[in-house]
Tab-separated table of C-alpha atoms and ligand atoms in Angstrom:
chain	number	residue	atom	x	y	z
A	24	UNK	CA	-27.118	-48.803	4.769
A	25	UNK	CA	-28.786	-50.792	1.921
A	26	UNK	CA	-27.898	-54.280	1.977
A	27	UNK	CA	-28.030	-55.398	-1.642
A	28	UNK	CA	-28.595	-53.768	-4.450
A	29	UNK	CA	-31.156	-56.113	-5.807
A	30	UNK	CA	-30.454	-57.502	-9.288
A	31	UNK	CA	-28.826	-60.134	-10.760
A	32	UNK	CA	-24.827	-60.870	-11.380
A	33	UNK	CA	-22.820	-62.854	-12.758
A	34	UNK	CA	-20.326	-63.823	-9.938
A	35	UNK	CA	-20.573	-63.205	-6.474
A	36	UNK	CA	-16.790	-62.739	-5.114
A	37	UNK	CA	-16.673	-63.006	-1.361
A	38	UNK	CA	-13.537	-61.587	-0.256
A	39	UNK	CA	-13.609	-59.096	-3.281
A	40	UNK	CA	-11.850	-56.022	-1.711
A	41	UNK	CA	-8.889	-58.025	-0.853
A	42	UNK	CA	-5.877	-58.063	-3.026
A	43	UNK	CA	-6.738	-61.176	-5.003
A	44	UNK	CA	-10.438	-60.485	-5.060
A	45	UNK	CA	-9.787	-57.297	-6.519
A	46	UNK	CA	-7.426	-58.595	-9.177
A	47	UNK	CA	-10.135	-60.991	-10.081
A	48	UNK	CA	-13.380	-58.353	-10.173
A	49	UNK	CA	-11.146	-55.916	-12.356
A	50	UNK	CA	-11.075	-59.181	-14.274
A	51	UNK	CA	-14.138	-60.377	-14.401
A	52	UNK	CA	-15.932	-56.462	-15.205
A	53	UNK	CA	-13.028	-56.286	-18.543
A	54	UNK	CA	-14.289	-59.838	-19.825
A	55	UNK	CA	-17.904	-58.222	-19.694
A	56	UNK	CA	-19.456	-59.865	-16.456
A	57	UNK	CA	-21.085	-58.530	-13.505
A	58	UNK	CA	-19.741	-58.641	-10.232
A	59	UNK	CA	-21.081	-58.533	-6.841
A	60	UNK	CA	-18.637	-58.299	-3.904
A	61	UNK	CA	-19.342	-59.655	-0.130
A	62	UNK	CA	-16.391	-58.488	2.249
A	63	UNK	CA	-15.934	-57.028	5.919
A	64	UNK	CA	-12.935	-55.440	5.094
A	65	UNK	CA	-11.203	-57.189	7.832
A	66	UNK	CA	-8.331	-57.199	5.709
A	67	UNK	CA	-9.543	-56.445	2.231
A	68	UNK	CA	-9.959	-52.625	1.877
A	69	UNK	CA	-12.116	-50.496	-1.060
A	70	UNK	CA	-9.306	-48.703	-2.186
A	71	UNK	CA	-8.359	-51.748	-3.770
A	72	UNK	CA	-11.772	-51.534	-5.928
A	73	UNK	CA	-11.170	-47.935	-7.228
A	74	UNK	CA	-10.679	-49.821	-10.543
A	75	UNK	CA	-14.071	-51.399	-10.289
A	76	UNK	CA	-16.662	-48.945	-8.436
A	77	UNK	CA	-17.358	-46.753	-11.132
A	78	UNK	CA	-18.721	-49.419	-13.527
A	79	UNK	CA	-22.372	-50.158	-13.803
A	80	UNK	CA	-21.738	-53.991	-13.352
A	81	UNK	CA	-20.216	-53.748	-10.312
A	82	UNK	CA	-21.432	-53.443	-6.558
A	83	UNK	CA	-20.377	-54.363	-2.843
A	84	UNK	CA	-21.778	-55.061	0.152
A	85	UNK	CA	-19.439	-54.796	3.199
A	86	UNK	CA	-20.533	-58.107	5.529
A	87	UNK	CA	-18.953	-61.099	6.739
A	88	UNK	CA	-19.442	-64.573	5.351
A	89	UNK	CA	-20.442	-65.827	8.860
A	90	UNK	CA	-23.859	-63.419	8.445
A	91	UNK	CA	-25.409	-66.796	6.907
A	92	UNK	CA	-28.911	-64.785	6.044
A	93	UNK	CA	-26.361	-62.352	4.116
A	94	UNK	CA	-24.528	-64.778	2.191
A	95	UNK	CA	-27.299	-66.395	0.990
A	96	UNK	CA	-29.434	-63.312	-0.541
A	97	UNK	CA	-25.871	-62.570	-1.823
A	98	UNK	CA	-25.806	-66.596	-3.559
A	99	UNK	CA	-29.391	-66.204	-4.599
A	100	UNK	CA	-28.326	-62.586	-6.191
A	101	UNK	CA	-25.541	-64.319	-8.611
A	102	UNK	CA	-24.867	-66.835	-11.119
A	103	UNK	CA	-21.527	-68.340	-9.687
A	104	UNK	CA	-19.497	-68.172	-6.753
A	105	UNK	CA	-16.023	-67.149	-6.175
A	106	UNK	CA	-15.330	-68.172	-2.536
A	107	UNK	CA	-11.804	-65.885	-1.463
A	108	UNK	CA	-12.563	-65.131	1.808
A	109	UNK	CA	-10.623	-66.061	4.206
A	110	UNK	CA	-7.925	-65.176	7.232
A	111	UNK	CA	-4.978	-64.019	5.455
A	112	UNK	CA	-0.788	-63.987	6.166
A	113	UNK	CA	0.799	-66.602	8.918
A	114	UNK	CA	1.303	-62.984	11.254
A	115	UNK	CA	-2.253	-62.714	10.755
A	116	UNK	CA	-2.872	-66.030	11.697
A	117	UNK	CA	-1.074	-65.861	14.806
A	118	UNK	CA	-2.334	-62.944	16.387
A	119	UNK	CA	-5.829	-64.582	15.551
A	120	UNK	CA	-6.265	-67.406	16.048
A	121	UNK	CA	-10.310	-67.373	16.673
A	122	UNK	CA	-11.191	-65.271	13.810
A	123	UNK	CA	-8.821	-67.329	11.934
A	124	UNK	CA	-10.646	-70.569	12.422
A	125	UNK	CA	-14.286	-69.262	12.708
A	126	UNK	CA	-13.948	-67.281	9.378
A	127	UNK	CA	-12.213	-70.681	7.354
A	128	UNK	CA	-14.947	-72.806	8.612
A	129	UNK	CA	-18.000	-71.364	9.513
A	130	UNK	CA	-17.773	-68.896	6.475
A	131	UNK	CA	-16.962	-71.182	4.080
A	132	UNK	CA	-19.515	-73.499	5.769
A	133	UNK	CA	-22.370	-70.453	4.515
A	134	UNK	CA	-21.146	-70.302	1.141
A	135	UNK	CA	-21.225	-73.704	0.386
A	136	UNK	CA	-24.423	-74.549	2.076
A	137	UNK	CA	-26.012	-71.157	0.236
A	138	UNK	CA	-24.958	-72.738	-3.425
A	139	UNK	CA	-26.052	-75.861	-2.272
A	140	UNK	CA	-29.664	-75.221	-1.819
A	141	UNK	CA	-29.483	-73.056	-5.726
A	142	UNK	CA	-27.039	-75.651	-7.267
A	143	UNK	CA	-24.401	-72.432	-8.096
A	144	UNK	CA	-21.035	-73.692	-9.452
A	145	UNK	CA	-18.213	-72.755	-7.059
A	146	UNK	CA	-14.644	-71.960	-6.535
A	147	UNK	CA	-13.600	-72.193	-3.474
A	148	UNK	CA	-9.941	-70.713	-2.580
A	149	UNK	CA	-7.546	-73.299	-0.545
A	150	UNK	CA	-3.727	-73.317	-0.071
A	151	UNK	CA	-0.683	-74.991	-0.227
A	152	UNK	CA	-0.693	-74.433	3.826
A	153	UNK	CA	-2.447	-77.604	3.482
A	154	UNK	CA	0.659	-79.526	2.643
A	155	UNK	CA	1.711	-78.595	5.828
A	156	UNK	CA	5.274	-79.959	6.688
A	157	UNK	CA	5.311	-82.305	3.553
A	158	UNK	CA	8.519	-82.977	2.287
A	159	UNK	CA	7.384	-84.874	-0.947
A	160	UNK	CA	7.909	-81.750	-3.259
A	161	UNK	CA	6.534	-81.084	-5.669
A	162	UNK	CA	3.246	-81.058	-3.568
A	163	UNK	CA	0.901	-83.549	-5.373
A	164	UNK	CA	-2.626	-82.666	-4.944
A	165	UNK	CA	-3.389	-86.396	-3.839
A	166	UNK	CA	-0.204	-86.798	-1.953
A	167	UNK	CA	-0.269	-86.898	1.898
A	168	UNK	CA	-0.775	-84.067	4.522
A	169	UNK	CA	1.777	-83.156	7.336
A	170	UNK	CA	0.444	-81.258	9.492
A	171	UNK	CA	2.037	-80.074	13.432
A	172	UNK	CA	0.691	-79.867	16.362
A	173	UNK	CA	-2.186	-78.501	17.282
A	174	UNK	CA	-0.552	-76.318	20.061
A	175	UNK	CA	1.091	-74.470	17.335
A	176	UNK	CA	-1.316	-71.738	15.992
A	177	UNK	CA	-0.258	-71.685	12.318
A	178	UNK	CA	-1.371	-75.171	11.721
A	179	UNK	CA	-5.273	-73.791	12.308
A	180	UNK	CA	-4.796	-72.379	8.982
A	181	UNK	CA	-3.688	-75.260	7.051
A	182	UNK	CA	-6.447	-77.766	9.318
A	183	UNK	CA	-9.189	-75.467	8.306
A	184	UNK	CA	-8.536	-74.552	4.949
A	185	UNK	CA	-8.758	-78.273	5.218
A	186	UNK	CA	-11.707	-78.782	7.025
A	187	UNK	CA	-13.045	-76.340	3.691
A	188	UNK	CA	-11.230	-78.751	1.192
A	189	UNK	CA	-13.321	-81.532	2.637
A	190	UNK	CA	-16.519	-80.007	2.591
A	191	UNK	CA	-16.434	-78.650	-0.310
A	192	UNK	CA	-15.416	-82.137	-1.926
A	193	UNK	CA	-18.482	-83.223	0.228
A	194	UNK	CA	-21.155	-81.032	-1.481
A	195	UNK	CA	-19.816	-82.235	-4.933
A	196	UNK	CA	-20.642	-85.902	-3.791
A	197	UNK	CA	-23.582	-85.799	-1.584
A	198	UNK	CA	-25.408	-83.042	-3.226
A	199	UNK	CA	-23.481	-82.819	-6.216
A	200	UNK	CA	-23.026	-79.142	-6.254
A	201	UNK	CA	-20.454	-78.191	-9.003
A	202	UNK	CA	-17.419	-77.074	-7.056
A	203	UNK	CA	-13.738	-76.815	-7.327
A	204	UNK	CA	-11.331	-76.164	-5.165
A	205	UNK	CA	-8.194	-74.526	-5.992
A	206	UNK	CA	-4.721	-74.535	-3.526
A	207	UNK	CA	-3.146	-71.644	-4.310
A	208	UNK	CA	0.814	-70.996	-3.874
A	209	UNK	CA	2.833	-67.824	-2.527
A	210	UNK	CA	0.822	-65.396	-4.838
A	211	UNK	CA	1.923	-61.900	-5.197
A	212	UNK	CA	1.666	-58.357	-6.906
A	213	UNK	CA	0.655	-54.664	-6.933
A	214	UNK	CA	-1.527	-54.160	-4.009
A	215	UNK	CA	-0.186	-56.704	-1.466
A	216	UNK	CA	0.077	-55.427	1.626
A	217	UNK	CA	3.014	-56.661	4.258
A	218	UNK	CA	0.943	-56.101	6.867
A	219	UNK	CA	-0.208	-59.293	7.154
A	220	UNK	CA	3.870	-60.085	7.191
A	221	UNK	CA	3.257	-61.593	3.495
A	222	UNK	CA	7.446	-61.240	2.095
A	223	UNK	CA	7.659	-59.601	-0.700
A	224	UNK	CA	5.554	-56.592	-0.009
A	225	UNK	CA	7.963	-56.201	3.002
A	226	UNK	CA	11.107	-56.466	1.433
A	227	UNK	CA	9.834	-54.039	-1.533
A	228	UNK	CA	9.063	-51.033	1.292
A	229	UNK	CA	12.010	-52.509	3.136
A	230	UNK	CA	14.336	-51.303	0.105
A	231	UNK	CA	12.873	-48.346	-0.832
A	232	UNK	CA	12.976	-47.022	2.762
A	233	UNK	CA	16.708	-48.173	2.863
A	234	UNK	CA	15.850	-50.459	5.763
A	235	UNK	CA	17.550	-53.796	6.188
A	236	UNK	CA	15.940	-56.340	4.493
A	237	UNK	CA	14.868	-59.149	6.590
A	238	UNK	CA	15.383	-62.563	5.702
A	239	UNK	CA	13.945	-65.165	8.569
A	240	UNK	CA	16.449	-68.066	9.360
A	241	UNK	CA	19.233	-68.891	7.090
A	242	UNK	CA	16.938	-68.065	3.853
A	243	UNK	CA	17.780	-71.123	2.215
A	244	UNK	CA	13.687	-72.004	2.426
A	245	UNK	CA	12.300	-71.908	-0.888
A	246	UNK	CA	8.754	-70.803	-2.308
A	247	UNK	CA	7.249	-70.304	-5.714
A	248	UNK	CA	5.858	-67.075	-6.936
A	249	UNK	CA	3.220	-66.299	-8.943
A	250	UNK	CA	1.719	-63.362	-10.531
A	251	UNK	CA	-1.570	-62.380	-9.492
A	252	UNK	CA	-2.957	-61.912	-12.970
A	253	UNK	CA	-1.973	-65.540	-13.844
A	254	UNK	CA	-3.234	-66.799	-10.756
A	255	UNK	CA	-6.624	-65.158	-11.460
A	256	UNK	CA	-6.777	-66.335	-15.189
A	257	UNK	CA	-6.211	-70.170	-13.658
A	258	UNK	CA	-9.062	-69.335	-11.362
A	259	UNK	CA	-11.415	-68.443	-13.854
A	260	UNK	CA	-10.233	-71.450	-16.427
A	261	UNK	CA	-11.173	-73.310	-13.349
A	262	UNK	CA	-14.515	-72.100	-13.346
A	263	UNK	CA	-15.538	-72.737	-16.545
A	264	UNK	CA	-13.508	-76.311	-16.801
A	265	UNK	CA	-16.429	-79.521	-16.338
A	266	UNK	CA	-13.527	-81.567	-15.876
A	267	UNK	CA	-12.650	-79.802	-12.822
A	268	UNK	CA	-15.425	-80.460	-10.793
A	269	UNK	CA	-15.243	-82.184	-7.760
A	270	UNK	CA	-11.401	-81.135	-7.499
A	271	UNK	CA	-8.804	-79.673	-5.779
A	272	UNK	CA	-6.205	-78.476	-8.071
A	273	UNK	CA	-3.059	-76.752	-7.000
A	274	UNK	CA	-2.256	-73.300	-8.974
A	275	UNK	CA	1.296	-71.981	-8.475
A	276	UNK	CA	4.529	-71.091	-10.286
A	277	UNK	CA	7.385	-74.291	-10.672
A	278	UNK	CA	9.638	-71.497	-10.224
A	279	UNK	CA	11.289	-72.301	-7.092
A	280	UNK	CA	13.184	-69.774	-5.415
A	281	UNK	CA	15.039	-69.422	-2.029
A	282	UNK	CA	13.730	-66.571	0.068
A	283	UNK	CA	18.167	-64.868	0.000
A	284	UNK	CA	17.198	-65.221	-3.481
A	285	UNK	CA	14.318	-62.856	-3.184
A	286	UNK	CA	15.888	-60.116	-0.941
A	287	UNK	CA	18.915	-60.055	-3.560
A	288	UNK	CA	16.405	-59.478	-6.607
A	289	UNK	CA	14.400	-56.465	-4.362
A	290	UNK	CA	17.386	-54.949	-3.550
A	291	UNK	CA	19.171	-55.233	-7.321
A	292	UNK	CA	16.381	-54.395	-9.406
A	293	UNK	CA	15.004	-51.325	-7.114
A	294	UNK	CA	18.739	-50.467	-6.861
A	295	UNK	CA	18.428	-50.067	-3.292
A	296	UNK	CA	21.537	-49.700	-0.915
A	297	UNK	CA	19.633	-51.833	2.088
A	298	UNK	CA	21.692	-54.144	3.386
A	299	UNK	CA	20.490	-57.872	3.935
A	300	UNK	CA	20.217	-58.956	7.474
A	301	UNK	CA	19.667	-62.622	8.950
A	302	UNK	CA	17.031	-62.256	11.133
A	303	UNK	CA	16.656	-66.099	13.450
A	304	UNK	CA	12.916	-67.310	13.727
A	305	UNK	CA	12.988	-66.779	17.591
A	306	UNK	CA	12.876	-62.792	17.003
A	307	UNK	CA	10.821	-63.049	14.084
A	308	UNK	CA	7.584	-65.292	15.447
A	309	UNK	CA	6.542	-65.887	18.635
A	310	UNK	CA	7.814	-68.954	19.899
A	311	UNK	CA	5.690	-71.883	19.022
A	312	UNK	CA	6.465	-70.958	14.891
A	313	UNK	CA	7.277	-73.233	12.763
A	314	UNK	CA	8.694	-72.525	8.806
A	315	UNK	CA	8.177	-74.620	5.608
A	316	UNK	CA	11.977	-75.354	3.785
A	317	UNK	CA	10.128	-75.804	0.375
A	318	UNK	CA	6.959	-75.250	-0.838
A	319	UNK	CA	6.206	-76.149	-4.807
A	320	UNK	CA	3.195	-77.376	-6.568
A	321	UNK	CA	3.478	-80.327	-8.849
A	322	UNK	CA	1.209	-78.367	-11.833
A	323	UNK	CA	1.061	-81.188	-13.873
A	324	UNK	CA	-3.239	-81.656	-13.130
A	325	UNK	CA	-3.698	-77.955	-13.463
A	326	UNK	CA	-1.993	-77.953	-17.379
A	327	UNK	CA	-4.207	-80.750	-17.790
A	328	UNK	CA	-7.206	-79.164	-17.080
A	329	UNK	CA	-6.672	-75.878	-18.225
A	330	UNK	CA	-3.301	-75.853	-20.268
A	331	UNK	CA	-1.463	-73.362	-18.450
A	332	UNK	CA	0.327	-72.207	-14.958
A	333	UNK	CA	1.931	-69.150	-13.530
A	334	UNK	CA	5.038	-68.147	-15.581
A	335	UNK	CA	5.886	-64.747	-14.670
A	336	UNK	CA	9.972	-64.975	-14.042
A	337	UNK	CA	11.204	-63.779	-10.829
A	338	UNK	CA	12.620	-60.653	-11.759
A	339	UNK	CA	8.641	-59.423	-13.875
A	340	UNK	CA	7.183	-60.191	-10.623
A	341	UNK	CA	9.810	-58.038	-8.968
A	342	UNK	CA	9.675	-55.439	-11.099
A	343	UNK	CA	5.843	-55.267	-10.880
A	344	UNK	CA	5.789	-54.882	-7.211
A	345	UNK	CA	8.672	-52.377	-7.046
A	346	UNK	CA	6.830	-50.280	-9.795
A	347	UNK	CA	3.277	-50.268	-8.086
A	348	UNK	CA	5.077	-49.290	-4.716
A	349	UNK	CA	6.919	-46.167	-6.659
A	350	UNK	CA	3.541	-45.284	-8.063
A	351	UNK	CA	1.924	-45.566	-4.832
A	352	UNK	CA	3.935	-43.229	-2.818
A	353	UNK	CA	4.004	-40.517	-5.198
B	27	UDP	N1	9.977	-64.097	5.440
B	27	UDP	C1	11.173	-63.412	5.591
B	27	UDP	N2	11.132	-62.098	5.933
B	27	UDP	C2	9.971	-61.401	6.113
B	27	UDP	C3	8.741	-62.111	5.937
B	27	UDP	C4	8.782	-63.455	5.613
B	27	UDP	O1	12.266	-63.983	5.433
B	27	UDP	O2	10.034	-60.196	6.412
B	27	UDP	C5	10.036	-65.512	5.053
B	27	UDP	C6	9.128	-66.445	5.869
B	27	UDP	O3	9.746	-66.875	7.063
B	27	UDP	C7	8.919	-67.585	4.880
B	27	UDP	C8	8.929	-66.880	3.515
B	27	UDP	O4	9.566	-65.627	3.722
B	27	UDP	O5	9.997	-68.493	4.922
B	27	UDP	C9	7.547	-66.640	2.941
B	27	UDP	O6	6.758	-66.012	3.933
B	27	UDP	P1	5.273	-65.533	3.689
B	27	UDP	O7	4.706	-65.188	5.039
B	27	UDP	O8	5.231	-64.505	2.614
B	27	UDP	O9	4.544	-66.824	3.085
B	27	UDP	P2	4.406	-68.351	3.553
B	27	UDP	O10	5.334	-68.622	4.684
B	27	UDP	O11	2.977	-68.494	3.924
B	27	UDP	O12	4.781	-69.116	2.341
């Protein structure tokens, strides 16, 4: 298979064929830019990029970010960098835990070190895992870490997208490379999968197949949802923002909402007649899990920068995903 398709783009998007990445080429190729995506479709797949692949701008290569010789033609090939790959979804996480850690660190390690050596401005996708077991909500971008043990599996996620937050913070100040860093919160929309046991994918198919809708613990934990188009136009603000530089800027929804909240929404606005079931953590995760109560950004740096947030209200971002899983299994 050819490698590259040698010629020059805009943005490189490692991690394109996943559901944000996709969002975000779509994006990119309707503002007029060219796109070239780096993914090994561990989790990403290139039915997501049916909206890009027949545009002239656009091109993939499927490879991993830890093929460093890859990543850097890849750099070399583009103009910026778009750094999404990553391990996805805590079930994910879990169930692998090496991948998990070698892909956060070592990948990100290649993509930073690549748009070191050409001086390639860089985003460079984090999350509000890092906040850990924080109770200071709303989650400050300087504002302490919490992290648990390091028995516990799920906290390899938040520790390297960590380790990534601190290098790429590193290659703004020892080689001043012009990167940003953006956490982003619970983000959702058409083509999530629940695979990865991401929620609102899974209560969506829950309620259309007239399953029970499963809500973990009492269901009184809280996150904030955003819309994947808003997330993407933050990203891309981001980008092109010289104040961000250097940063790490949360992007996220204020919109907090508990996670009863959520299945009661699915099931109303898909009129579904699932019934809600409590499901305890125990049965849900394998024993050594443990759940965030509340999770919300403080926004206040990113409307600074940028002068706007995720908005979408709960029910839109409902809707969206309820109408994209109709269309789907027509
Ligand atoms: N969750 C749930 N039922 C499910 C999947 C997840 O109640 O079928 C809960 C999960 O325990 C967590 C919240 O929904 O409290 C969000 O989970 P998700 O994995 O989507 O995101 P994260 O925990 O990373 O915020």
């Amino acid at each position: 298979m050819e490698r590259l398709r040698i010629r020059r783009y805009d943005y490189l998007v490692t991690g394109g064929a996943g559901f944000i990445g996709s969002h975000l080429c779509e994006e990119l190729l309707r503002r007029g830019s060219s796109v070239l995506v780096l993914d090994d479709l561990s989790t990403g797949n290139l039915a997501n990029l049916e909206g890009c692949v027949d545009s002239s701008e656009f091109s993939y290569v499927v490879g991993s970010v830890l093929d460093e010789s890859l990543v850097s033609e890849a750099v070399d090939l583009c103009g910026r960098v778009i750094h999404l790959a990553a391990a996805v979804g805590v079930r994910n996480i879990i169930d692998r835990p090496v991948e998990t850690i070698e892909a956060n660190v070592t990948g990100t390690e290649n993509v930073l070190k690549a748009a070191g050596k050409k001086d390639k401005t860089t985003f460079v996708a984090s999350t509000s895992e890092v906040y850990g077991k924080s109770e200071a909500v709303p989650f400050k971008e300087d504002g302490d870490i919490v992290l648990g043990a390091t028995s516990r599996s799920r906290w390899s996620y938040a520790c390297s997208k960590a380790v990534d937050e601190f290098l790429a913070q590193a290659y703004w100040k020892d080689k001043g490379l012009p990167v940003v860093v953006g956490r982003l919160f619970n983000t959702v929309g058409p083509r999530q999968s629940g695979r990865y046991g991401m929620v609102l994918p899974r209560f969506v198919s829950q309620a259309l197949d007239s399953q029970p809708i499963t809500v973990y613990g009492d269901g009184l934990q809280t996150r904030c949802f955003s819309l994947v188009e808003e997330v993407v136009d933050c990203i891309l603000e981001l980008l092109h923002c010289p104040n961000a530089v250097g940063r790490v800027v949360n992007i996220g929804s204020v919109q907090e909402v508990t996670i009863m909240e959520l299945a009661r929404t699915v099931k109303e606005r898909s009129g579904s007649s699932s019934k809600i079931s409590l499901v305890p953590y125990e049965e849900a995760y394998p024993t050594d899990f443990e759940d965030m109560r509340r999770r919300m950004p403080d926004v206040s740096l990113l409307l600074k920068l940028v002068g706007r947030a995720p908005q979408a209200g709960l029910e839109e971002i409902v809707d969206a995903v309820i109408g994209w899983a109709r269309q789907t299994r027509e």
